[in-house]
């Protein structure tokens, strides 16, 4: 969870005031947590609640996980009405109805890290990604953006190299014919999965450390907190997150979000290599 959270905090003050340079203060007093952190933790809570009811993740697990995704995003998200939600998601969250609305917004990818972190097999990771995503972002590009992010996180946990991960993404999801240097002067705000996820993945693929990945992500501009969250989630699985950065990030969270994070860490999900 820390990867997405740190990327979100670092990018928060640059979402509408891009900073196209790798030099900036990662944990700035004006940084804050946005919807990317709140929803990532809401879906982590959904996975924990589903696992508590069905620890072996039997045949109906995905149905249960989808129900938990709805209930956790709504119950947790409603405490943070001003944290930066898109308009349609906001209406979905405050509605009594819970129909998906065919979105391919990058919210599908920024919130999904729990799937890649908690799964034991790639097949399970992708099924969990679909369950967490389709409750709102059921457009094929929404499903795809979440799956591509999940794939990267899962392969990183398994110890695959950046070159391997690039190959798999290119084979199955997106062309990655771009570089951080090339994106930096020309990339523009784009809230779609297909206009965010490939760029965020490239920011990870070119990185030499967790921090370098976050700096790449902010430096290309665009939807900085969301790109930071997606890149950060993948980079966490690949590089790990330095302890001092975890401590600094925790200082931006309130009691409610800290409690979810503590439960997640105590659950052991996402720690160690999957099979
Ligand atoms: Mg945001």
Short mmCIF file of C-alpha atoms and ligand atoms in Angstrom, two decimals:
data_model
loop_
_atom_site.label_atom_id
_atom_site.label_comp_id
_atom_site.label_asym_id
_atom_site.label_seq_id
_atom_site.Cartn_x
_atom_site.Cartn_y
_atom_site.Cartn_z
CA UNK A 1 0.00 0.00 0.00
CA UNK A 2 2.82 2.42 0.76
CA UNK A 3 3.89 2.60 -2.86
CA UNK A 4 0.58 3.98 -4.07
CA UNK A 5 0.25 6.23 -1.01
CA UNK A 6 3.70 7.80 -1.36
CA UNK A 7 3.21 8.37 -5.09
CA UNK A 8 -0.13 10.01 -4.36
CA UNK A 9 1.28 12.29 -1.65
CA UNK A 10 4.27 13.27 -3.80
CA UNK A 11 2.05 14.04 -6.78
CA UNK A 12 -0.84 15.71 -4.93
CA UNK A 13 0.43 19.27 -5.16
CA UNK A 14 1.40 18.86 -8.83
CA UNK A 15 -1.84 17.46 -10.29
CA UNK A 16 -2.99 20.87 -11.51
CA UNK A 17 0.43 22.53 -11.45
CA UNK A 18 2.78 20.07 -13.12
CA UNK A 19 6.43 19.93 -12.18
CA UNK A 20 8.39 18.58 -15.13
CA UNK A 21 11.61 17.92 -13.29
CA UNK A 22 12.85 15.08 -11.09
CA UNK A 23 14.07 17.50 -8.44
CA UNK A 24 11.41 18.33 -5.83
CA UNK A 25 10.66 17.63 -2.17
CA UNK A 26 9.01 14.22 -1.95
CA UNK A 27 7.29 14.83 1.40
CA UNK A 28 6.34 18.48 1.26
CA UNK A 29 4.22 20.24 3.92
CA UNK A 30 1.71 21.09 1.16
CA UNK A 31 1.41 17.46 0.06
CA UNK A 32 -1.73 15.55 1.04
CA UNK A 33 -3.53 12.28 0.45
CA UNK A 34 -6.14 12.21 -2.31
CA UNK A 35 -8.68 9.75 -3.70
CA UNK A 36 -5.86 7.49 -4.91
CA UNK A 37 -4.81 6.74 -1.32
CA UNK A 38 -8.36 6.56 0.04
CA UNK A 39 -9.51 4.14 -2.66
CA UNK A 40 -6.36 2.00 -2.56
CA UNK A 41 -6.95 1.51 1.16
CA UNK A 42 -10.68 0.94 0.65
CA UNK A 43 -9.89 -1.93 -1.74
CA UNK A 44 -7.27 -3.29 0.65
CA UNK A 45 -10.04 -3.33 3.27
CA UNK A 46 -12.31 -5.12 0.78
CA UNK A 47 -9.71 -7.85 0.24
CA UNK A 48 -9.19 -8.26 3.99
CA UNK A 49 -12.94 -8.53 4.65
CA UNK A 50 -13.46 -11.00 1.80
CA UNK A 51 -10.52 -13.10 2.97
CA UNK A 52 -11.88 -13.17 6.51
CA UNK A 53 -15.15 -14.66 5.25
CA UNK A 54 -13.55 -16.93 2.66
CA UNK A 55 -9.90 -17.53 3.60
CA UNK A 56 -9.39 -20.19 0.96
CA UNK A 57 -10.86 -17.97 -1.78
CA UNK A 58 -13.26 -20.58 -3.11
CA UNK A 59 -15.40 -20.45 -6.26
CA UNK A 60 -17.62 -17.56 -5.14
CA UNK A 61 -14.72 -15.46 -3.90
CA UNK A 62 -14.78 -12.97 -6.77
CA UNK A 63 -18.48 -12.30 -6.25
CA UNK A 64 -17.83 -11.68 -2.56
CA UNK A 65 -14.83 -9.48 -3.35
CA UNK A 66 -16.90 -7.37 -5.75
CA UNK A 67 -19.56 -6.88 -3.04
CA UNK A 68 -16.88 -5.88 -0.55
CA UNK A 69 -15.35 -3.50 -3.09
CA UNK A 70 -18.66 -1.66 -3.37
CA UNK A 71 -19.33 -1.57 0.37
CA UNK A 72 -15.79 -0.54 1.34
CA UNK A 73 -15.37 2.13 -1.35
CA UNK A 74 -18.71 3.65 -0.36
CA UNK A 75 -18.38 3.40 3.41
CA UNK A 76 -14.78 4.62 3.54
CA UNK A 77 -14.91 7.00 0.59
CA UNK A 78 -17.90 8.92 1.96
CA UNK A 79 -15.75 10.17 4.82
CA UNK A 80 -13.57 12.03 2.28
CA UNK A 81 -15.99 13.82 -0.07
CA UNK A 82 -13.41 16.41 -1.14
CA UNK A 83 -10.38 14.25 -1.79
CA UNK A 84 -10.48 14.56 -5.57
CA UNK A 85 -12.95 12.03 -6.97
CA UNK A 86 -14.06 12.19 -10.58
CA UNK A 87 -17.65 13.38 -11.06
CA UNK A 88 -19.18 10.05 -12.03
CA UNK A 89 -17.40 8.16 -9.28
CA UNK A 90 -18.56 10.75 -6.77
CA UNK A 91 -22.19 10.29 -7.84
CA UNK A 92 -21.80 6.50 -7.73
CA UNK A 93 -20.32 6.67 -4.24
CA UNK A 94 -23.12 8.79 -2.81
CA UNK A 95 -25.87 6.95 -4.64
CA UNK A 96 -27.95 4.19 -3.06
CA UNK A 97 -27.57 2.33 -6.35
CA UNK A 98 -24.35 0.57 -7.26
CA UNK A 99 -24.40 -0.03 -10.99
CA UNK A 100 -21.11 0.11 -12.91
CA UNK A 101 -20.95 3.00 -15.36
CA UNK A 102 -18.64 1.81 -18.14
CA UNK A 103 -15.73 4.00 -17.06
CA UNK A 104 -12.22 3.72 -18.42
CA UNK A 105 -10.88 6.40 -16.09
CA UNK A 106 -7.47 5.88 -14.54
CA UNK A 107 -9.14 5.41 -11.15
CA UNK A 108 -9.38 1.74 -12.12
CA UNK A 109 -5.59 1.43 -12.05
CA UNK A 110 -4.67 3.77 -9.19
CA UNK A 111 -6.74 1.88 -6.62
CA UNK A 112 -6.08 -1.75 -7.58
CA UNK A 113 -2.73 -2.56 -5.92
CA UNK A 114 -4.29 -4.87 -3.32
CA UNK A 115 -5.03 -7.40 -6.08
CA UNK A 116 -1.43 -7.71 -7.25
CA UNK A 117 -0.14 -7.71 -3.68
CA UNK A 118 -2.55 -10.19 -2.12
CA UNK A 119 -2.85 -12.80 -4.88
CA UNK A 120 -1.05 -16.12 -4.74
CA UNK A 121 -1.08 -16.83 -8.47
CA UNK A 122 -1.22 -14.60 -11.55
CA UNK A 123 -4.57 -16.07 -12.51
CA UNK A 124 -5.93 -15.15 -9.09
CA UNK A 125 -4.40 -11.66 -9.31
CA UNK A 126 -6.16 -10.91 -12.59
CA UNK A 127 -9.46 -12.32 -11.34
CA UNK A 128 -9.20 -10.17 -8.22
CA UNK A 129 -8.34 -7.15 -10.37
CA UNK A 130 -11.47 -7.72 -12.46
CA UNK A 131 -13.66 -8.10 -9.37
CA UNK A 132 -12.35 -4.87 -7.81
CA UNK A 133 -12.63 -2.96 -11.09
CA UNK A 134 -15.83 -4.03 -12.82
CA UNK A 135 -18.08 -2.67 -10.06
CA UNK A 136 -17.52 0.78 -11.58
CA UNK A 137 -14.96 0.71 -14.41
CA UNK A 138 -16.44 -2.07 -16.52
CA UNK A 139 -15.36 -0.62 -19.87
CA UNK A 140 -12.79 -2.93 -21.53
CA UNK A 141 -10.11 -0.23 -21.24
CA UNK A 142 -10.87 0.14 -17.52
CA UNK A 143 -10.55 -3.60 -16.95
CA UNK A 144 -7.36 -3.61 -19.03
CA UNK A 145 -5.72 -0.71 -17.18
CA UNK A 146 -6.28 -2.38 -13.82
CA UNK A 147 -5.10 -5.75 -15.14
CA UNK A 148 -1.90 -4.31 -16.62
CA UNK A 149 -1.10 -2.62 -13.30
CA UNK A 150 -1.88 -5.82 -11.41
CA UNK A 151 0.29 -7.88 -13.78
CA UNK A 152 3.27 -5.59 -13.17
CA UNK A 153 2.85 -5.72 -9.39
CA UNK A 154 2.48 -9.49 -9.38
CA UNK A 155 5.46 -10.15 -11.68
CA UNK A 156 7.58 -7.73 -9.63
CA UNK A 157 6.72 -9.67 -6.47
CA UNK A 158 7.73 -12.86 -8.20
CA UNK A 159 11.17 -11.40 -8.89
CA UNK A 160 10.86 -10.84 -12.63
CA UNK A 161 13.25 -8.29 -14.14
CA UNK A 162 12.15 -4.93 -15.51
CA UNK A 163 12.95 -6.27 -19.01
CA UNK A 164 10.67 -9.28 -18.41
CA UNK A 165 7.87 -7.08 -17.13
CA UNK A 166 8.19 -4.78 -20.14
CA UNK A 167 7.95 -7.75 -22.49
CA UNK A 168 4.84 -9.11 -20.79
CA UNK A 169 3.08 -5.75 -20.81
CA UNK A 170 3.89 -5.23 -24.48
CA UNK A 171 2.73 -8.72 -25.40
CA UNK A 172 -0.53 -8.54 -23.52
CA UNK A 173 -1.55 -4.92 -22.89
CA UNK A 174 0.16 -1.83 -24.28
CA UNK A 175 2.87 -0.68 -26.63
CA UNK A 176 5.50 1.01 -24.50
CA UNK A 177 7.25 2.93 -27.28
CA UNK A 178 7.97 5.98 -25.12
CA UNK A 179 10.57 7.17 -22.62
CA UNK A 180 10.45 9.38 -19.54
CA UNK A 181 12.72 11.91 -21.29
CA UNK A 182 10.51 11.89 -24.36
CA UNK A 183 7.27 12.23 -22.38
CA UNK A 184 8.46 15.02 -20.09
CA UNK A 185 8.08 17.99 -22.48
CA UNK A 186 4.99 16.79 -24.35
CA UNK A 187 2.77 14.62 -22.13
CA UNK A 188 -0.54 16.26 -21.17
CA UNK A 189 -3.19 15.61 -18.49
CA UNK A 190 -5.15 12.51 -19.45
CA UNK A 191 -7.54 10.85 -17.02
CA UNK A 192 -8.07 7.67 -19.07
CA UNK A 193 -6.44 4.33 -18.32
CA UNK A 194 -4.99 4.06 -21.82
CA UNK A 195 -3.49 7.56 -21.51
CA UNK A 196 -2.04 7.00 -18.02
CA UNK A 197 -1.17 3.39 -17.32
CA UNK A 198 1.43 2.83 -20.10
CA UNK A 199 3.18 6.06 -19.10
CA UNK A 200 3.15 5.10 -15.42
CA UNK A 201 4.58 1.67 -16.24
CA UNK A 202 7.41 3.24 -18.26
CA UNK A 203 8.24 5.49 -15.28
CA UNK A 204 8.74 2.30 -13.25
CA UNK A 205 10.61 0.42 -15.99
CA UNK A 206 13.23 3.16 -16.28
CA UNK A 207 13.68 3.56 -12.51
CA UNK A 208 16.73 2.52 -10.51
CA UNK A 209 15.09 2.70 -7.07
CA UNK A 210 11.68 3.22 -5.45
CA UNK A 211 12.36 6.92 -5.05
CA UNK A 212 13.63 7.24 -8.61
CA UNK A 213 10.37 5.70 -9.85
CA UNK A 214 8.30 8.29 -7.97
CA UNK A 215 10.49 11.10 -9.31
CA UNK A 216 10.08 9.78 -12.87
CA UNK A 217 6.32 9.65 -12.40
CA UNK A 218 6.00 13.24 -11.21
CA UNK A 219 8.46 14.55 -13.80
CA UNK A 220 6.32 13.67 -16.83
CA UNK A 221 3.47 15.90 -15.65
CA UNK A 222 -0.17 14.98 -16.31
CA UNK A 223 -2.38 13.52 -13.57
CA UNK A 224 0.57 13.50 -11.17
CA UNK A 225 -0.96 11.98 -8.04
CA UNK A 226 -2.55 9.14 -9.99
CA UNK A 227 0.54 8.42 -12.09
CA UNK A 228 2.53 8.55 -8.86
CA UNK A 229 0.16 6.07 -7.25
CA UNK A 230 0.30 3.59 -10.15
CA UNK A 231 4.08 3.83 -10.62
CA UNK A 232 4.59 3.74 -6.85
CA UNK A 233 2.51 0.59 -6.41
CA UNK A 234 4.58 -1.27 -9.00
CA UNK A 235 7.86 0.14 -7.70
CA UNK A 236 6.99 -0.95 -4.16
CA UNK A 237 6.55 -4.54 -5.33
CA UNK A 238 9.84 -4.43 -7.22
CA UNK A 239 12.19 -2.37 -5.03
CA UNK A 240 10.46 -2.30 -1.65
CA UNK A 241 9.90 0.96 0.24
CA UNK A 242 12.54 2.39 2.61
CA UNK A 243 11.33 2.41 6.24
CA UNK A 244 11.92 6.13 6.71
CA UNK A 245 9.69 6.87 3.73
CA UNK A 246 6.92 4.71 5.23
CA UNK A 247 7.15 6.71 8.43
CA UNK A 248 6.97 10.01 6.62
CA UNK A 249 3.99 8.85 4.56
CA UNK A 250 2.10 7.70 7.65
CA UNK A 251 2.22 11.28 8.93
CA UNK A 252 -0.21 12.31 6.16
CA UNK A 253 -2.89 9.75 7.08
CA UNK A 254 -5.70 10.17 9.60
CA UNK A 255 -6.62 7.57 12.22
CA UNK A 256 -9.14 5.79 10.00
CA UNK A 257 -6.72 5.28 7.12
CA UNK A 258 -3.83 4.42 9.44
CA UNK A 259 -5.97 1.70 11.02
CA UNK A 260 -6.60 0.09 7.62
CA UNK A 261 -2.92 0.31 6.78
CA UNK A 262 -1.98 -1.28 10.12
CA UNK A 263 -4.48 -4.10 9.55
CA UNK A 264 -3.10 -4.64 6.07
CA UNK A 265 0.48 -4.83 7.32
CA UNK A 266 -0.57 -7.19 10.12
CA UNK A 267 -2.43 -9.41 7.64
CA UNK A 268 0.83 -10.31 5.94
CA UNK A 269 -0.79 -9.83 2.54
CA UNK A 270 1.69 -8.68 -0.04
CA UNK A 271 4.70 -9.75 1.95
CA UNK A 272 6.99 -12.38 0.58
CA UNK A 273 7.03 -13.90 -2.85
CA UNK A 274 4.00 -15.59 -4.35
CA UNK A 275 4.32 -19.09 -5.77
MG1 LIG B 1 -6.10 11.91 -6.95
#
